[in-house]
Short mmCIF file of C-alpha atoms and ligand atoms in Angstrom, two decimals:
data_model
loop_
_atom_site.label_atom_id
_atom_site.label_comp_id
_atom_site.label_asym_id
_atom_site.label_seq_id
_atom_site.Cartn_x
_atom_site.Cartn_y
_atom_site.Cartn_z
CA UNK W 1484 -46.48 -7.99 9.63
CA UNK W 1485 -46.54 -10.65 6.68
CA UNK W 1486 -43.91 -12.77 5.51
CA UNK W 1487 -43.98 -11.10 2.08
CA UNK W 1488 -43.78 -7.52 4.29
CA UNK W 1489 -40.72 -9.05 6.01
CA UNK W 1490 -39.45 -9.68 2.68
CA UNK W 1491 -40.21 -6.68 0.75
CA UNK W 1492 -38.53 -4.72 3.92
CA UNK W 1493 -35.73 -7.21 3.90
CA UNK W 1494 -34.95 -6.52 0.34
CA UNK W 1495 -35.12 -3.27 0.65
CA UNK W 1496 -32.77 -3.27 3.42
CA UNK W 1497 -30.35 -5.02 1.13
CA UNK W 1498 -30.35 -2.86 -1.44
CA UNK W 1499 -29.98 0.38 0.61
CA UNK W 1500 -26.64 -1.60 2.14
CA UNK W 1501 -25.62 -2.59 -0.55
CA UNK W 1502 -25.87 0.75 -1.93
CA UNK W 1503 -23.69 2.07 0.58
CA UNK W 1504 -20.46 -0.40 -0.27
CA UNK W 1505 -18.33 1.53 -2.28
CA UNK W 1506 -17.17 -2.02 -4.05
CA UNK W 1507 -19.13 -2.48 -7.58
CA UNK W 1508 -21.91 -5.82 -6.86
CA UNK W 1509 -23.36 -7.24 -9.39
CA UNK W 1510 -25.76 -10.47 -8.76
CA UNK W 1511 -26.70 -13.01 -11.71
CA UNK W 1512 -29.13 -15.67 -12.07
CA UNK W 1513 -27.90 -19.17 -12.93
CA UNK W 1514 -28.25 -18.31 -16.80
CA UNK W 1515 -25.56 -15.19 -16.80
CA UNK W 1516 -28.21 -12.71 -16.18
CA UNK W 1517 -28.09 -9.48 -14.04
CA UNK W 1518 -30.54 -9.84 -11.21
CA UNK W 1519 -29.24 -7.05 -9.28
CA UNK W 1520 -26.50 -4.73 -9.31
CA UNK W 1521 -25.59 -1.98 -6.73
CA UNK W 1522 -25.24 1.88 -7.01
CA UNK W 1523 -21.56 1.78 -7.50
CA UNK W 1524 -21.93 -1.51 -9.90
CA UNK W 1525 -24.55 1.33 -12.33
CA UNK W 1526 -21.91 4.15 -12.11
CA UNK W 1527 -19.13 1.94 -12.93
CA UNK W 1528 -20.47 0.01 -15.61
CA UNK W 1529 -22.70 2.42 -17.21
CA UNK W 1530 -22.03 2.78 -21.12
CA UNK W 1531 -18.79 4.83 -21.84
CA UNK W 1532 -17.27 2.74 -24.91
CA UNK W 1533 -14.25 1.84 -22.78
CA UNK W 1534 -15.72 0.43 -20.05
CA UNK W 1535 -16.61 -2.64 -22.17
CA UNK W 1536 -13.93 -4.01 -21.19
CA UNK W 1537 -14.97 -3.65 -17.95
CA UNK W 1538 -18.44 -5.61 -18.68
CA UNK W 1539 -16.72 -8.20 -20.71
CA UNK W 1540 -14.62 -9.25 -17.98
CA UNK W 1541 -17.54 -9.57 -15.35
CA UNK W 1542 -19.68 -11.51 -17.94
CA UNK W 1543 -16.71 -14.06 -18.29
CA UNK W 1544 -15.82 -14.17 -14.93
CA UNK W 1545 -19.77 -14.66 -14.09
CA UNK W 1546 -19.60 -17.44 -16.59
CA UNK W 1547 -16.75 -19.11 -14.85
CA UNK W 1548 -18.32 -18.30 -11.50
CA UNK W 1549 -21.48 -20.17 -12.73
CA UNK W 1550 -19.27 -23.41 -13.46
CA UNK W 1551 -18.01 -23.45 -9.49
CA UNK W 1552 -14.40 -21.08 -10.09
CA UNK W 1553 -13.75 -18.07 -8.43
CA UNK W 1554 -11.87 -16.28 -10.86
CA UNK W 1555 -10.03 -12.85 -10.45
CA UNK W 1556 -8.75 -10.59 -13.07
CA UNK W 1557 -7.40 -6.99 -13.39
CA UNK W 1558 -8.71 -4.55 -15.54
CA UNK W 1559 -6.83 -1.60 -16.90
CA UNK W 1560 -8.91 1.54 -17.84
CA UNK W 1561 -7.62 4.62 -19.66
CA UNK W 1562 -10.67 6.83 -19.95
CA UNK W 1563 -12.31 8.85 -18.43
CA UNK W 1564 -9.23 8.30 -15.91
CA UNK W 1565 -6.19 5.82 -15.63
CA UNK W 1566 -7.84 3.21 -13.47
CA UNK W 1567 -6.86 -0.24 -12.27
CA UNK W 1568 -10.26 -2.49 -11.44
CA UNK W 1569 -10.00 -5.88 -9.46
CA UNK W 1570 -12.63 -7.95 -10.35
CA UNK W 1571 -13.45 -10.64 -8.47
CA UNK W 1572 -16.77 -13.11 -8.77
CA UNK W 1573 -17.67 -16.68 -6.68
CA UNK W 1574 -20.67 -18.96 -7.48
CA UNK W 1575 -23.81 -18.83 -4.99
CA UNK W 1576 -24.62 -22.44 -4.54
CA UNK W 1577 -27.74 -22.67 -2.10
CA UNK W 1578 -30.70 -22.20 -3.85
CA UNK W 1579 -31.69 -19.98 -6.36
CA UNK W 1580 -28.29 -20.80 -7.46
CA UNK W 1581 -26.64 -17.91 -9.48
CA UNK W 1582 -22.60 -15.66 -9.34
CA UNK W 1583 -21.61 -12.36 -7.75
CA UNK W 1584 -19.47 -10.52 -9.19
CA UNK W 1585 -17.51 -7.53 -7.49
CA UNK W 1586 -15.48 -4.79 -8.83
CA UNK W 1587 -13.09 -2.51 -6.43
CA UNK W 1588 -11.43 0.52 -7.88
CA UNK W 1589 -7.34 -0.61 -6.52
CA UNK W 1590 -5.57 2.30 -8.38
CA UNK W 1591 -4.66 4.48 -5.14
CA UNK W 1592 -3.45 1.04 -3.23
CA UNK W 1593 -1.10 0.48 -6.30
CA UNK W 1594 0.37 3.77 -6.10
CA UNK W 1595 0.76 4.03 -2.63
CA UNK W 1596 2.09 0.26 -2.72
CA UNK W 1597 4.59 1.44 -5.57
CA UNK W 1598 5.52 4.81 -4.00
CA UNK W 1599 6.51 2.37 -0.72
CA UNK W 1600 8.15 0.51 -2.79
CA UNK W 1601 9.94 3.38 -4.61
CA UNK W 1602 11.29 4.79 -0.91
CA UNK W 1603 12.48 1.53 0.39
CA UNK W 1604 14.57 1.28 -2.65
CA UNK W 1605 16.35 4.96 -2.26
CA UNK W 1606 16.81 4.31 1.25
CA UNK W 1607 18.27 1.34 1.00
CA UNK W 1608 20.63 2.73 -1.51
CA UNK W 1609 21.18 6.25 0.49
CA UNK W 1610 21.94 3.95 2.85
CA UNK W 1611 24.08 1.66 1.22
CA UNK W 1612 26.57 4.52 -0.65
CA UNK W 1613 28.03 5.71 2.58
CA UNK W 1614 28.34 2.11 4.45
CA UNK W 1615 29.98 1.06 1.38
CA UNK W 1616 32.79 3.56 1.46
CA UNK W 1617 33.22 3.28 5.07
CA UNK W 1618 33.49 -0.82 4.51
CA UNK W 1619 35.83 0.69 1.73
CA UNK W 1620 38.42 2.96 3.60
CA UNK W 1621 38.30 0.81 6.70
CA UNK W 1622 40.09 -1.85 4.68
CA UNK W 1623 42.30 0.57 2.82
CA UNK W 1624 43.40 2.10 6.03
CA UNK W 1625 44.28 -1.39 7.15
CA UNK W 1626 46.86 -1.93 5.04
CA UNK W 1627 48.50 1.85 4.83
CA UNK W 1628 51.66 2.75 6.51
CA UNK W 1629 52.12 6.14 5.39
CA UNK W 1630 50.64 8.43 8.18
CA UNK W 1631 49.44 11.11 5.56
CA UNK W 1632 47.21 9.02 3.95
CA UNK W 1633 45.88 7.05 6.49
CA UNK W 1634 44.90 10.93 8.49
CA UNK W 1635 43.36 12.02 5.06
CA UNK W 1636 41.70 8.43 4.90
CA UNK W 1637 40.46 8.78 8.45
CA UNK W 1638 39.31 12.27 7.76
CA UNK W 1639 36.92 10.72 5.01
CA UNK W 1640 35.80 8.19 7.33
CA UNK W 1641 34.37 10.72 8.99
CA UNK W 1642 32.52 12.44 6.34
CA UNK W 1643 31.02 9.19 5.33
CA UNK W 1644 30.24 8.83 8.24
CA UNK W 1645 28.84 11.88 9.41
CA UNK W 1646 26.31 11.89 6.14
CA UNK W 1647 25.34 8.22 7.22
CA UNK W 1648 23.88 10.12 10.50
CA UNK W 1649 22.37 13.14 8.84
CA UNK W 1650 20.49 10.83 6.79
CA UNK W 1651 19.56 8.45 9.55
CA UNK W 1652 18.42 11.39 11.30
CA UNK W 1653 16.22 13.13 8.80
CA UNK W 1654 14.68 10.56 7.97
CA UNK W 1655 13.48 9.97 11.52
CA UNK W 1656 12.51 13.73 11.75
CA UNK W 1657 10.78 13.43 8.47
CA UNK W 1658 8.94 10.31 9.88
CA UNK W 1659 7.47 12.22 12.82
CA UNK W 1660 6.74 15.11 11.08
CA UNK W 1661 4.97 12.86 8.11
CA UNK W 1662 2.88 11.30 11.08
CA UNK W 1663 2.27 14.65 12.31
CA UNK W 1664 1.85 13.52 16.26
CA UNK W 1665 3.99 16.45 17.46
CA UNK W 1666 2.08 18.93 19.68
CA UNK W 1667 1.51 22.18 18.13
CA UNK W 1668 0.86 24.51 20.97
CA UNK W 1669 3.78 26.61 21.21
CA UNK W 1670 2.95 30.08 20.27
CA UNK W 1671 6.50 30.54 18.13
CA UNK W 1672 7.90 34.01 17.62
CA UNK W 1673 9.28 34.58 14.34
CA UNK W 1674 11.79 36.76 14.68
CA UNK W 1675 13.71 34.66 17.84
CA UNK W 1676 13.54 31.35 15.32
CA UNK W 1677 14.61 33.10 12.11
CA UNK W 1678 17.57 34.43 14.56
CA UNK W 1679 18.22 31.24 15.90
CA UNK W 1680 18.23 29.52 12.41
CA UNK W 1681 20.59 32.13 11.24
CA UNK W 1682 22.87 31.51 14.48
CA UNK W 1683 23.36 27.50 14.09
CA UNK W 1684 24.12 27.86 10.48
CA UNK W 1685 26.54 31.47 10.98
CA UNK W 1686 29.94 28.93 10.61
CA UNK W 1687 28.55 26.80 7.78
CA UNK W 1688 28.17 30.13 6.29
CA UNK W 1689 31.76 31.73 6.71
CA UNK W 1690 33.09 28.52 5.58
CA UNK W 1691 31.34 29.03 2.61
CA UNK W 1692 31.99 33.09 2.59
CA UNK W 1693 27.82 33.54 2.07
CA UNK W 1694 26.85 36.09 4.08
CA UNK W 1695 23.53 35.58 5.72
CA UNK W 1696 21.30 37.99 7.06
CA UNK W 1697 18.08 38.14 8.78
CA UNK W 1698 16.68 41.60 7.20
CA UNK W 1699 13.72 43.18 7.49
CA UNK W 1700 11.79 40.97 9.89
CA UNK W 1701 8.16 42.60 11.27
CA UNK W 1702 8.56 43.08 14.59
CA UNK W 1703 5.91 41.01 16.88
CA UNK W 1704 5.03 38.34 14.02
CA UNK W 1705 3.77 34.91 15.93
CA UNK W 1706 2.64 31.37 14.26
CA UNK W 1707 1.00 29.08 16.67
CA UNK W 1708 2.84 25.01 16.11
CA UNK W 1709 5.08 22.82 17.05
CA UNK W 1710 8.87 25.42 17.45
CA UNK W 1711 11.63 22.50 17.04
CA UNK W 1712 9.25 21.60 13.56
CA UNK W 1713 9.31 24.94 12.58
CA UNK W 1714 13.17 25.70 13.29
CA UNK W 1715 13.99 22.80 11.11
CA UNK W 1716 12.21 23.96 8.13
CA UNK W 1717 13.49 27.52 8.22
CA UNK W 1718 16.78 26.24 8.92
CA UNK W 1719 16.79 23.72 5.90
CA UNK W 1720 15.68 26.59 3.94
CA UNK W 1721 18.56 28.99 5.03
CA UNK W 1722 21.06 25.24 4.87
CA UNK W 1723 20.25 25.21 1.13
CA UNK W 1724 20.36 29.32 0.13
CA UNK W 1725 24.08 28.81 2.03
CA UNK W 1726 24.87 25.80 0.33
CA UNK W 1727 23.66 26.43 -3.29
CA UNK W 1728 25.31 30.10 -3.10
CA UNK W 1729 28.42 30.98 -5.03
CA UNK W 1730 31.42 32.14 -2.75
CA UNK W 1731 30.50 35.77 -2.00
CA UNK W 1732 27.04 35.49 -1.97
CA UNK W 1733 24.41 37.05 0.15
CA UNK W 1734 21.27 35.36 1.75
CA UNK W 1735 18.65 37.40 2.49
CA UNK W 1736 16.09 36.04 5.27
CA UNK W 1737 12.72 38.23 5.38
CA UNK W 1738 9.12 37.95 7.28
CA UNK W 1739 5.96 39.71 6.90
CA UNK W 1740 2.55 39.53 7.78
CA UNK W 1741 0.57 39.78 4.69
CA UNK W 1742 -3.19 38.79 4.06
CA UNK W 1743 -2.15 35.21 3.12
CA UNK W 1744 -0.82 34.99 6.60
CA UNK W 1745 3.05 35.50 8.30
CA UNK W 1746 5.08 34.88 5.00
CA UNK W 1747 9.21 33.86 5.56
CA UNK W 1748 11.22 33.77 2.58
CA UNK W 1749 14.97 32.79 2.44
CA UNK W 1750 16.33 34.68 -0.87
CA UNK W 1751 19.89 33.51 -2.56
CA UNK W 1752 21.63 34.90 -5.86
CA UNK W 1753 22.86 30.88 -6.22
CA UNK W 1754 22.80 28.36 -8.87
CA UNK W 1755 19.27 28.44 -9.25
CA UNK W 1756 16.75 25.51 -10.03
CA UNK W 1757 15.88 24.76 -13.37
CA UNK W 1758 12.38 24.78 -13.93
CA UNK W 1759 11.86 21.40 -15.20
CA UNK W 1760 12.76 20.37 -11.95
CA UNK W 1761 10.78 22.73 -10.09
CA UNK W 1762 7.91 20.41 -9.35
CA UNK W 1763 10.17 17.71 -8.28
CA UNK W 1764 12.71 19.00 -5.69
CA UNK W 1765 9.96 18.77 -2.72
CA UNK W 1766 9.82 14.81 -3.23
CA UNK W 1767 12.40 12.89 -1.14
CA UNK W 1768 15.36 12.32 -2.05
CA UNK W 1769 14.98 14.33 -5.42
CA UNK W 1770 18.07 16.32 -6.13
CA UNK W 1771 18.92 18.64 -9.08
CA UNK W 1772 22.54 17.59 -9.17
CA UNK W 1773 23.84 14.84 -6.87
CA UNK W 1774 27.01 15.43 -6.94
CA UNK W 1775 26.80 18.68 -5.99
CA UNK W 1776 24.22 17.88 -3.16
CA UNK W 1777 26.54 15.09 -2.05
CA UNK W 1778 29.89 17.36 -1.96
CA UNK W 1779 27.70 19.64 0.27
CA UNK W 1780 26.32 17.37 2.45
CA UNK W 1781 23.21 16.89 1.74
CA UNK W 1782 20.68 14.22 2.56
CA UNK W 1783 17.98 15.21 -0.39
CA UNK W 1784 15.08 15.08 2.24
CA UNK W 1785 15.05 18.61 3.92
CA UNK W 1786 12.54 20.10 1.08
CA UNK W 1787 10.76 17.22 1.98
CA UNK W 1788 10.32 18.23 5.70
CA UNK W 1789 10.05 21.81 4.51
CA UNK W 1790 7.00 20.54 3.00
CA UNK W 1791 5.33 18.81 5.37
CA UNK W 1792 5.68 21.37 7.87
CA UNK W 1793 3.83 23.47 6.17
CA UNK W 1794 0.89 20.85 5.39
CA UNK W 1795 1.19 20.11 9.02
CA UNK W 1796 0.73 24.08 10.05
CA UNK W 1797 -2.37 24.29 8.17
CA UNK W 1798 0.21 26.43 5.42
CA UNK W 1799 2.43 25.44 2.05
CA UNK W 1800 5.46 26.23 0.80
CA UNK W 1801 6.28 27.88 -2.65
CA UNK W 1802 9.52 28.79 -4.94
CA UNK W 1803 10.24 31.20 -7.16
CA UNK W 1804 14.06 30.59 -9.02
CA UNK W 1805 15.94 31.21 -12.24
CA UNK W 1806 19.05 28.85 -13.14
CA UNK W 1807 21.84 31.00 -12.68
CA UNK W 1808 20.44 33.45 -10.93
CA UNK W 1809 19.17 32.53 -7.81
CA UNK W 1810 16.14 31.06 -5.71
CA UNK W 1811 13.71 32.47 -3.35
CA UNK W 1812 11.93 30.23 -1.17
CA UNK W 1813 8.69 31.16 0.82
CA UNK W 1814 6.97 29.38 3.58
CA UNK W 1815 3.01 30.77 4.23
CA UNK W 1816 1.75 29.97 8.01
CA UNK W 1817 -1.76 30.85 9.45
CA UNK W 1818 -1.11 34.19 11.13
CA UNK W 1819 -1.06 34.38 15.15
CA UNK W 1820 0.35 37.58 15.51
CA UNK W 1821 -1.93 39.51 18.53
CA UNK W 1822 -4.69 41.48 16.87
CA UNK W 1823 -3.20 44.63 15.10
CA UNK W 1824 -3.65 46.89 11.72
CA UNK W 1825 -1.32 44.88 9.86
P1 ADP D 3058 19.60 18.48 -0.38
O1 ADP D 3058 19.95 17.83 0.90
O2 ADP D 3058 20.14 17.76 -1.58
O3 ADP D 3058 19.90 19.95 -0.39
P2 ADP D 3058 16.78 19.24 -0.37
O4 ADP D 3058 15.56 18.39 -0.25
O5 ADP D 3058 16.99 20.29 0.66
O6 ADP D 3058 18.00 18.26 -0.49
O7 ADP D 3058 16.71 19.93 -1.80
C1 ADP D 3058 16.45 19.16 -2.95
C2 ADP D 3058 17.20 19.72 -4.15
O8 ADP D 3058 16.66 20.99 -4.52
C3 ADP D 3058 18.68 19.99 -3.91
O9 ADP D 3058 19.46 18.82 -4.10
C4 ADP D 3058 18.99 21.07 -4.93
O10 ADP D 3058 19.22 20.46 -6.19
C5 ADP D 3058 17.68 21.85 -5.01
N1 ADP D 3058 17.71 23.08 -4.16
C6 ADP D 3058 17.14 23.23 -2.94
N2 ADP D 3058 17.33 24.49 -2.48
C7 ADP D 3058 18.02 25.16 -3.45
C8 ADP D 3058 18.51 26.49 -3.58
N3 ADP D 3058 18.33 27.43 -2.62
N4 ADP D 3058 19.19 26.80 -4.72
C9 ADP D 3058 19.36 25.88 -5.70
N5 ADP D 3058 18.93 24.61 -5.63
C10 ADP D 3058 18.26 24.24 -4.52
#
């Protein structure tokens, strides 16, 4: 083969790779002008009015490229999306001198940088509330000589102390279940795990006077996972129908098999969720009203695991609930039930 063969192929070698990065290039001469620009560089910069913003910026940083800088600048975009653009550009010094410029679309690294951000900051301050009071009644008790106080000191202590560990541990189950590393073999049957639920939470329950029970359950019903995942998110679910119930109140815990799969719903006649909030209350840490969440214990993360569960189980989770009147909640799992005419 020929030199110039060698370089035709080369070339068009470098413009298939270069095609393939998903970062906008765009190559100048030594006078400003485009030489070359990748497939991503053409979408990007193609001629919607507000992207000339977008081709300002790389002609100006190309100028300053061509005088030796290599500048950077970010570049906000509104239409057709909300988009934040790095754009970076460097001279090319060996001969034929010229600038590159290149243009990466950084909008899902902010948010997932800011939603970091967001959850170290309620953490810390999850955290912080209960240590705080503990530092708080520690010293108090200190200094107390009546024996009634300090026992009804001590006694909050506790409770501070105990939500410091509920929220230390969900957030370690909601770590592994966010990583999703558990094995999810077991071949769970859903009537023994809405029974067991029901069982662990039976005393929260009477203390509460809710009455809680597992009715109408299909006989047989199986969902193949990971069973300890599972009994956490149908016990979080029965937790909340006890805890956001009026004294008096029933809880009603039901599974079918229905063509969407084996659905389990935990039904209270509570408070209710307004439905502003609706979209929110799966989010960590989102509550409708912390200060009744707090007085009942709660951490504000077991929607969250409820959620990711069901990702994790190849299902979702949905609500239906009117403020005042009550909530139903209703987790949909892949159905493993042995064949039969449903
Ligand atoms: P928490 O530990 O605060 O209960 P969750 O993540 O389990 O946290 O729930 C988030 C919020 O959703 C709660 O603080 C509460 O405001 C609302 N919520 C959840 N379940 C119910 C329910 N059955 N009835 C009314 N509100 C509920």
């Amino acid at each position: 083969m020929t030199d110039n063969g060698d370089v035709t192929q080369g070339s068009v070698l470098l413009t298939a790779a270069l095609d393939g990065v998903p970062e906008a290039v765009v190559i100048c001469d030594s006078a400003g002008a485009v030489v070359f620009e990748n497939a991503s560089a053409h979408k990007v910069l193609s001629s919607r009015p507000s992207d000339a913003l977008l081709v300002q910026a790389v002609d100006e940083l190309v100028a300053e490229a061509l005088g030796g800088a290599e500048p950077y600048r970010r570049v906000e975009l509104l239409s057709p999306s909300r988009r934040t653009l790095a754009v970076r550009a460097f001279p090319v010094t060996s001969p034929p001198e010229g600038a590159v410029a290149v243009i990466e679309d950084i909008s899902d690294r902010l948010r997932l940088e800011a939603v970091r951000r967001d959850f170290v900051a309620n953490v810390s301050h999850e955290l912080k509330t209960p240590t705080g009071a503990i530092a708080l009644l520690a010293e108090t008790i200190e200094g107390e000589t009546d024996p009634d106080v300090v026992s009804r000191l001590v006694e909050r202590l506790g409770a501070e102390a105990d939500r410091l560990s509920r929220t230390i541990d969900d957030l370690l189950d909601l770590s592994r279940i966010e990583a999703n590393e558990s094995s999810a073999d077991d071949e769970v049957d859903i009537a023994a795990l809405i029974d067991e639920a029901v069982a662990r939470l039976l005393e929260s329950a009477e203390s509460l006077k809710v009455v809680v029970s597992p009715a109408a359950v299909d006989v047989g019903l199986r969902v193949r996972g990971n069973r300890r995942d599972l009994l956490s998110a149908v016990s979080n679910l029965v937790d909340n129908a006890i805890k956001y119930s009026e004294a008096g109140g029933a809880v009603r815990v039901e599974a079918h098999r229905t063509h969407r799969g084996v659905e389990i719903s935990v039904a209270d006649h509570g408070i209710g969720i307004p439905s502003r909030d609706l979209s929110r209350i799966f989010e960590r840490f989102y509550r409708v009203d912390r200060a009744r969440s707090r007085s009942t214990g709660g951490t504000g993360l077991g929607l969250s695991i409820v959620r990711h569960v069901a990702t994790n189980h190849g299902g979702r989770v949905k609500v239906r609930s009117v403020e005042g009147e009550g909530s139903t909640f209703t987790l949909i799992l892949p159905d493993a039930t042995p064949s039969s005419p449903i």
